[in-house]
C-alpha atoms as an extended CHARMM CRD file, in Angstrom:
* protein
*
       153  EXT
         1         1  MET       CA             15.7900000000       21.0100000000      -12.2640000000  PROA      1               0.0000000000
         2         2  PHE       CA             12.1630000000       20.1450000000      -11.7230000000  PROA      2               0.0000000000
         3         3  GLY       CA             10.2180000000       23.4050000000      -12.0630000000  PROA      3               0.0000000000
         4         4  SER       CA              7.3100000000       24.3360000000       -9.8090000000  PROA      4               0.0000000000
         5         5  ARG       CA              4.9590000000       24.4050000000      -12.8020000000  PROA      5               0.0000000000
         6         6  ARG       CA              5.9390000000       20.8450000000      -13.7900000000  PROA      6               0.0000000000
         7         7  LYS       CA              5.6410000000       19.6970000000      -10.1660000000  PROA      7               0.0000000000
         8         8  ALA       CA              2.1100000000       21.1450000000       -9.9870000000  PROA      8               0.0000000000
         9         9  VAL       CA              1.1550000000       19.1780000000      -13.1240000000  PROA      9               0.0000000000
        10        10  VAL       CA              2.4910000000       15.9550000000      -11.5990000000  PROA      10              0.0000000000
        11        11  GLU       CA              0.7590000000       16.5890000000       -8.2630000000  PROA      11              0.0000000000
        12        12  LYS       CA             -2.5440000000       17.2050000000      -10.0720000000  PROA      12              0.0000000000
        13        13  ARG       CA             -2.1010000000       13.9370000000      -11.9940000000  PROA      13              0.0000000000
        14        14  ALA       CA             -1.2360000000       12.1300000000       -8.7150000000  PROA      14              0.0000000000
        15        15  LYS       CA             -4.5660000000       13.2760000000       -7.2620000000  PROA      15              0.0000000000
        16        16  GLN       CA             -6.3780000000       12.0240000000      -10.3820000000  PROA      16              0.0000000000
        17        17  ILE       CA             -4.6090000000        8.6630000000      -10.1250000000  PROA      17              0.0000000000
        18        18  ALA       CA             -5.4360000000        8.3780000000       -6.4170000000  PROA      18              0.0000000000
        19        19  ARG       CA             -9.1130000000        9.0750000000       -7.1440000000  PROA      19              0.0000000000
        20        20  MET       CA             -9.1290000000        6.5610000000       -9.9950000000  PROA      20              0.0000000000
        21        21  VAL       CA             -7.5620000000        3.9170000000       -7.7530000000  PROA      21              0.0000000000
        22        22  LEU       CA            -10.3720000000        4.4630000000       -5.2220000000  PROA      22              0.0000000000
        23        23  VAL       CA            -12.9110000000        3.9570000000       -8.0320000000  PROA      23              0.0000000000
        24        24  ILE       CA            -11.1330000000        0.7520000000       -9.1070000000  PROA      24              0.0000000000
        25        25  ILE       CA            -11.0520000000       -0.5750000000       -5.5260000000  PROA      25              0.0000000000
        26        26  ASP       CA            -14.7390000000        0.2560000000       -5.0750000000  PROA      26              0.0000000000
        27        27  GLY       CA            -15.5130000000       -1.5390000000       -8.3450000000  PROA      27              0.0000000000
        28        28  LEU       CA            -13.5490000000       -4.6040000000       -7.2430000000  PROA      28              0.0000000000
        29        29  GLN       CA            -15.4840000000       -4.6490000000       -3.9580000000  PROA      29              0.0000000000
        30        30  THR       CA            -18.9830000000       -4.0080000000       -5.2540000000  PROA      30              0.0000000000
        31        31  LYS       CA            -19.1270000000       -5.2980000000       -8.8360000000  PROA      31              0.0000000000
        32        32  THR       CA            -19.0530000000       -8.7480000000      -10.3380000000  PROA      32              0.0000000000
        33        33  TYR       CA            -16.4440000000       -9.4320000000      -12.9860000000  PROA      33              0.0000000000
        34        34  GLU       CA            -18.9830000000       -8.8350000000      -15.7800000000  PROA      34              0.0000000000
        35        35  GLN       CA            -20.1650000000       -5.5550000000      -14.2220000000  PROA      35              0.0000000000
        36        36  PHE       CA            -16.5460000000       -4.4310000000      -13.7720000000  PROA      36              0.0000000000
        37        37  VAL       CA            -15.8130000000       -5.2340000000      -17.4300000000  PROA      37              0.0000000000
        38        38  ALA       CA            -18.8230000000       -3.1900000000      -18.5430000000  PROA      38              0.0000000000
        39        39  ILE       CA            -17.6680000000       -0.1670000000      -16.5460000000  PROA      39              0.0000000000
        40        40  PHE       CA            -13.8910000000       -0.2410000000      -17.0600000000  PROA      40              0.0000000000
        41        41  SER       CA            -13.3910000000       -1.6080000000      -20.5790000000  PROA      41              0.0000000000
        42        42  ASN       CA            -11.9540000000        0.9520000000      -22.9470000000  PROA      42              0.0000000000
        43        43  PRO       CA            -14.2980000000        1.6710000000      -25.8910000000  PROA      43              0.0000000000
        44        44  GLY       CA            -13.9420000000       -0.9840000000      -28.5700000000  PROA      44              0.0000000000
        45        45  ASN       CA            -11.6680000000       -3.1180000000      -26.4050000000  PROA      45              0.0000000000
        46        46  VAL       CA            -13.2800000000       -6.1160000000      -24.7090000000  PROA      46              0.0000000000
        47        47  PRO       CA            -11.4140000000       -8.8830000000      -22.8760000000  PROA      47              0.0000000000
        48        48  SER       CA            -10.1300000000      -11.7770000000      -24.9590000000  PROA      48              0.0000000000
        49        49  THR       CA            -11.3790000000      -15.3110000000      -24.3410000000  PROA      49              0.0000000000
        50        50  GLN       CA             -8.2020000000      -16.0490000000      -22.3880000000  PROA      50              0.0000000000
        51        51  GLN       CA             -8.6520000000      -12.9220000000      -20.2530000000  PROA      51              0.0000000000
        52        52  ARG       CA            -12.2870000000      -13.8670000000      -19.5650000000  PROA      52              0.0000000000
        53        53  ASP       CA            -11.2340000000      -17.4200000000      -18.5990000000  PROA      53              0.0000000000
        54        54  ASN       CA             -8.6140000000      -15.9100000000      -16.2630000000  PROA      54              0.0000000000
        55        55  ARG       CA            -11.1750000000      -13.3060000000      -15.0800000000  PROA      55              0.0000000000
        56        56  GLU       CA             -8.8500000000      -10.4600000000      -16.0310000000  PROA      56              0.0000000000
        57        57  LEU       CA             -9.4950000000       -7.0960000000      -17.5870000000  PROA      57              0.0000000000
        58        58  SER       CA             -6.8390000000       -4.9030000000      -19.1750000000  PROA      58              0.0000000000
        59        59  PHE       CA             -7.5810000000       -1.2260000000      -19.6340000000  PROA      59              0.0000000000
        60        60  GLN       CA             -5.7130000000        2.0190000000      -20.1160000000  PROA      60              0.0000000000
        61        61  MET       CA             -6.0520000000        5.3840000000      -18.4400000000  PROA      61              0.0000000000
        62        62  GLN       CA             -4.7590000000        8.1140000000      -20.7420000000  PROA      62              0.0000000000
        63        63  PHE       CA             -3.8020000000       11.4020000000      -19.0670000000  PROA      63              0.0000000000
        64        64  SER       CA             -2.1400000000       12.9820000000      -22.0920000000  PROA      64              0.0000000000
        65        65  SER       CA             -0.4230000000       11.9300000000      -25.3000000000  PROA      65              0.0000000000
        66        66  SER       CA              2.7780000000       11.5880000000      -23.2700000000  PROA      66              0.0000000000
        67        67  CYS       CA              1.3930000000        9.9430000000      -20.1100000000  PROA      67              0.0000000000
        68        68  TRP       CA             -0.8050000000        6.8920000000      -19.5640000000  PROA      68              0.0000000000
        69        69  TYR       CA             -1.2760000000        3.9290000000      -17.2420000000  PROA      69              0.0000000000
        70        70  ASP       CA             -1.9170000000        0.3590000000      -18.3350000000  PROA      70              0.0000000000
        71        71  ALA       CA             -3.9590000000       -1.5280000000      -15.7420000000  PROA      71              0.0000000000
        72        72  ILE       CA             -4.9420000000       -5.1300000000      -15.1370000000  PROA      72              0.0000000000
        73        73  ALA       CA             -7.6950000000       -6.1060000000      -12.7130000000  PROA      73              0.0000000000
        74        74  THR       CA             -8.1390000000       -9.7450000000      -11.7460000000  PROA      74              0.0000000000
        75        75  TYR       CA            -11.0060000000      -11.5400000000      -10.0150000000  PROA      75              0.0000000000
        76        76  PRO       CA            -10.7860000000      -15.0230000000       -8.4430000000  PROA      76              0.0000000000
        77        77  ARG       CA            -11.6540000000      -17.7370000000      -10.9750000000  PROA      77              0.0000000000
        78        78  GLY       CA            -14.1600000000      -19.5750000000       -8.8370000000  PROA      78              0.0000000000
        79        79  PRO       CA            -15.9360000000      -19.6810000000       -5.4960000000  PROA      79              0.0000000000
        80        80  ASP       CA            -13.2800000000      -21.9890000000       -4.0260000000  PROA      80              0.0000000000
        81        81  GLU       CA            -10.4870000000      -19.4860000000       -4.5290000000  PROA      81              0.0000000000
        82        82  THR       CA             -9.5470000000      -17.3860000000       -1.5340000000  PROA      82              0.0000000000
        83        83  ASP       CA             -7.7820000000      -14.6550000000       -3.4880000000  PROA      83              0.0000000000
        84        84  GLU       CA             -9.3360000000      -11.2310000000       -3.4400000000  PROA      84              0.0000000000
        85        85  PRO       CA             -9.8330000000       -9.1920000000       -6.5830000000  PROA      85              0.0000000000
        86        86  HSD       CA             -6.6960000000       -7.1330000000       -7.1760000000  PROA      86              0.0000000000
        87        87  PHE       CA             -5.1410000000       -4.7480000000       -9.6680000000  PROA      87              0.0000000000
        88        88  TYR       CA             -1.7970000000       -3.6050000000      -11.0480000000  PROA      88              0.0000000000
        89        89  MET       CA             -1.0060000000       -0.4000000000      -12.9180000000  PROA      89              0.0000000000
        90        90  GLN       CA              2.1490000000        0.4610000000      -14.8780000000  PROA      90              0.0000000000
        91        91  GLY       CA              2.8960000000        4.0380000000      -15.8760000000  PROA      91              0.0000000000
        92        92  GLY       CA              3.9370000000        4.8350000000      -19.4300000000  PROA      92              0.0000000000
        93        93  GLY       CA              5.5330000000        7.8170000000      -21.1330000000  PROA      93              0.0000000000
        94        94  ASP       CA              6.3350000000       10.5650000000      -18.6100000000  PROA      94              0.0000000000
        95        95  ASP       CA              5.4620000000        8.1530000000      -15.7630000000  PROA      95              0.0000000000
        96        96  TRP       CA              7.2910000000        5.1290000000      -17.2150000000  PROA      96              0.0000000000
        97        97  GLY       CA              8.4340000000        3.0080000000      -14.2910000000  PROA      97              0.0000000000
        98        98  VAL       CA              5.6720000000        3.8720000000      -11.8150000000  PROA      98              0.0000000000
        99        99  PHE       CA              4.1300000000        0.6170000000      -10.5640000000  PROA      99              0.0000000000
       100       100  ILE       CA              0.9460000000        0.6460000000       -8.4460000000  PROA      100             0.0000000000
       101       101  SER       CA             -0.8600000000       -2.3530000000       -6.9520000000  PROA      101             0.0000000000
       102       102  GLY       CA             -3.6760000000       -3.0650000000       -4.5440000000  PROA      102             0.0000000000
       103       103  ASN       CA             -6.6880000000       -5.2380000000       -3.8760000000  PROA      103             0.0000000000
       104       104  ALA       CA            -10.3160000000       -5.0820000000       -2.8220000000  PROA      104             0.0000000000
       105       105  ASN       CA             -9.5470000000       -5.1810000000        0.9020000000  PROA      105             0.0000000000
       106       106  ARG       CA            -10.1720000000       -1.6970000000        2.3380000000  PROA      106             0.0000000000
       107       107  ASP       CA             -7.7000000000       -2.3830000000        5.1710000000  PROA      107             0.0000000000
       108       108  ASN       CA             -4.9370000000       -3.1950000000        2.7280000000  PROA      108             0.0000000000
       109       109  ARG       CA             -2.7270000000       -0.3870000000        1.5300000000  PROA      109             0.0000000000
       110       110  VAL       CA             -2.1310000000        0.5370000000       -2.0560000000  PROA      110             0.0000000000
       111       111  THR       CA              1.5470000000        0.2410000000       -2.8820000000  PROA      111             0.0000000000
       112       112  VAL       CA              3.5720000000        2.3130000000       -5.3220000000  PROA      112             0.0000000000
       113       113  GLU       CA              7.1850000000        1.8670000000       -6.3930000000  PROA      113             0.0000000000
       114       114  LEU       CA              9.5260000000        2.8260000000       -9.1640000000  PROA      114             0.0000000000
       115       115  HSD       CA             10.3570000000       -0.2840000000      -11.2380000000  PROA      115             0.0000000000
       116       116  VAL       CA             12.5770000000        0.2800000000      -14.2610000000  PROA      116             0.0000000000
       117       117  PRO       CA             14.1860000000       -2.6410000000      -16.1040000000  PROA      117             0.0000000000
       118       118  PRO       CA             17.9960000000       -2.6350000000      -16.1180000000  PROA      118             0.0000000000
       119       119  GLY       CA             19.4200000000       -0.4700000000      -18.8810000000  PROA      119             0.0000000000
       120       120  GLN       CA             16.2790000000        1.6760000000      -19.1820000000  PROA      120             0.0000000000
       121       121  ARG       CA             15.5030000000        5.1090000000      -17.7930000000  PROA      121             0.0000000000
       122       122  ALA       CA             12.4300000000        6.1200000000      -15.8620000000  PROA      122             0.0000000000
       123       123  GLY       CA             10.0180000000        8.6270000000      -17.3850000000  PROA      123             0.0000000000
       124       124  ARG       CA             10.7660000000       12.2740000000      -16.6760000000  PROA      124             0.0000000000
       125       125  ASP       CA              8.0370000000       12.5280000000      -14.0030000000  PROA      125             0.0000000000
       126       126  ALA       CA              8.2240000000        9.0070000000      -12.5610000000  PROA      126             0.0000000000
       127       127  SER       CA             10.2610000000        9.6070000000       -9.4100000000  PROA      127             0.0000000000
       128       128  VAL       CA              8.2720000000       12.7330000000       -8.4990000000  PROA      128             0.0000000000
       129       129  MET       CA              5.0290000000       10.8180000000       -9.1220000000  PROA      129             0.0000000000
       130       130  VAL       CA              6.1070000000        7.9660000000       -6.8340000000  PROA      130             0.0000000000
       131       131  ARG       CA              6.9870000000       10.4200000000       -4.0440000000  PROA      131             0.0000000000
       132       132  ALA       CA              3.6730000000       12.2620000000       -4.4850000000  PROA      132             0.0000000000
       133       133  LEU       CA              1.6350000000        9.0450000000       -4.3700000000  PROA      133             0.0000000000
       134       134  GLN       CA              3.5360000000        7.6520000000       -1.3670000000  PROA      134             0.0000000000
       135       135  THR       CA              2.4020000000       10.6820000000        0.6480000000  PROA      135             0.0000000000
       136       136  THR       CA             -1.2470000000        9.9490000000       -0.1890000000  PROA      136             0.0000000000
       137       137  PRO       CA             -3.0960000000        8.5720000000        2.8800000000  PROA      137             0.0000000000
       138       138  GLY       CA             -3.4010000000        4.7800000000        2.6450000000  PROA      138             0.0000000000
       139       139  TRP       CA             -0.5410000000        4.4450000000        0.1520000000  PROA      139             0.0000000000
       140       140  SER       CA              2.8990000000        3.0200000000        0.8800000000  PROA      140             0.0000000000
       141       141  SER       CA              5.9730000000        1.5760000000       -0.7330000000  PROA      141             0.0000000000
       142       142  TYR       CA              6.7880000000       -2.1380000000       -0.7930000000  PROA      142             0.0000000000
       143       143  THR       CA              9.6230000000       -1.4160000000        1.6410000000  PROA      143             0.0000000000
       144       144  ASP       CA              7.1510000000        0.1300000000        4.1210000000  PROA      144             0.0000000000
       145       145  ARG       CA              4.9240000000       -2.9440000000        3.8230000000  PROA      145             0.0000000000
       146       146  GLU       CA              7.8400000000       -5.3640000000        4.3100000000  PROA      146             0.0000000000
       147       147  GLU       CA              8.9440000000       -3.4550000000        7.4320000000  PROA      147             0.0000000000
       148       148  ALA       CA              5.3910000000       -3.5900000000        8.8350000000  PROA      148             0.0000000000
       149       149  LEU       CA              5.1680000000       -7.3280000000        8.1740000000  PROA      149             0.0000000000
       150       150  ALA       CA              8.5380000000       -7.9070000000        9.8860000000  PROA      150             0.0000000000
       151       151  ILE       CA              7.2830000000       -6.0320000000       12.9500000000  PROA      151             0.0000000000
       152       152  ASP       CA              4.0410000000       -8.0370000000       12.9820000000  PROA      152             0.0000000000
       153       153  LEU       CA              5.9190000000      -11.3570000000       12.9180000000  PROA      153             0.0000000000
């Protein structure tokens, strides 16, 4: 049984994640790759040459010793590319299996799903976290997005 105290902890963390995602999206919209790297790089961890060539940055958001998110933000490689800057986040520990993605387009929704490889179990808070984030305004699941696209076609 998922106690009310545990649920409150997860809901608080969901609000922190939602705020952090807004900061990431704002950074993708308003900062160059180099500026984004300066702001979001974890101390002592700079992008490798390959990451810089690919215009990627990997960073981690640590919520506790038993819960963290690994994130990757990617910028287009050159002026000819039409891709927008985007990001992916994968929960670890208690949130293992939570997968969040989005891009720099304010009109685009942030998506969150539970993705657990076959034979593995989700973290103890993962399913509650996904439900909490899916109720956040502007967030959806991949299924919601696919249904919206089918309607638009």
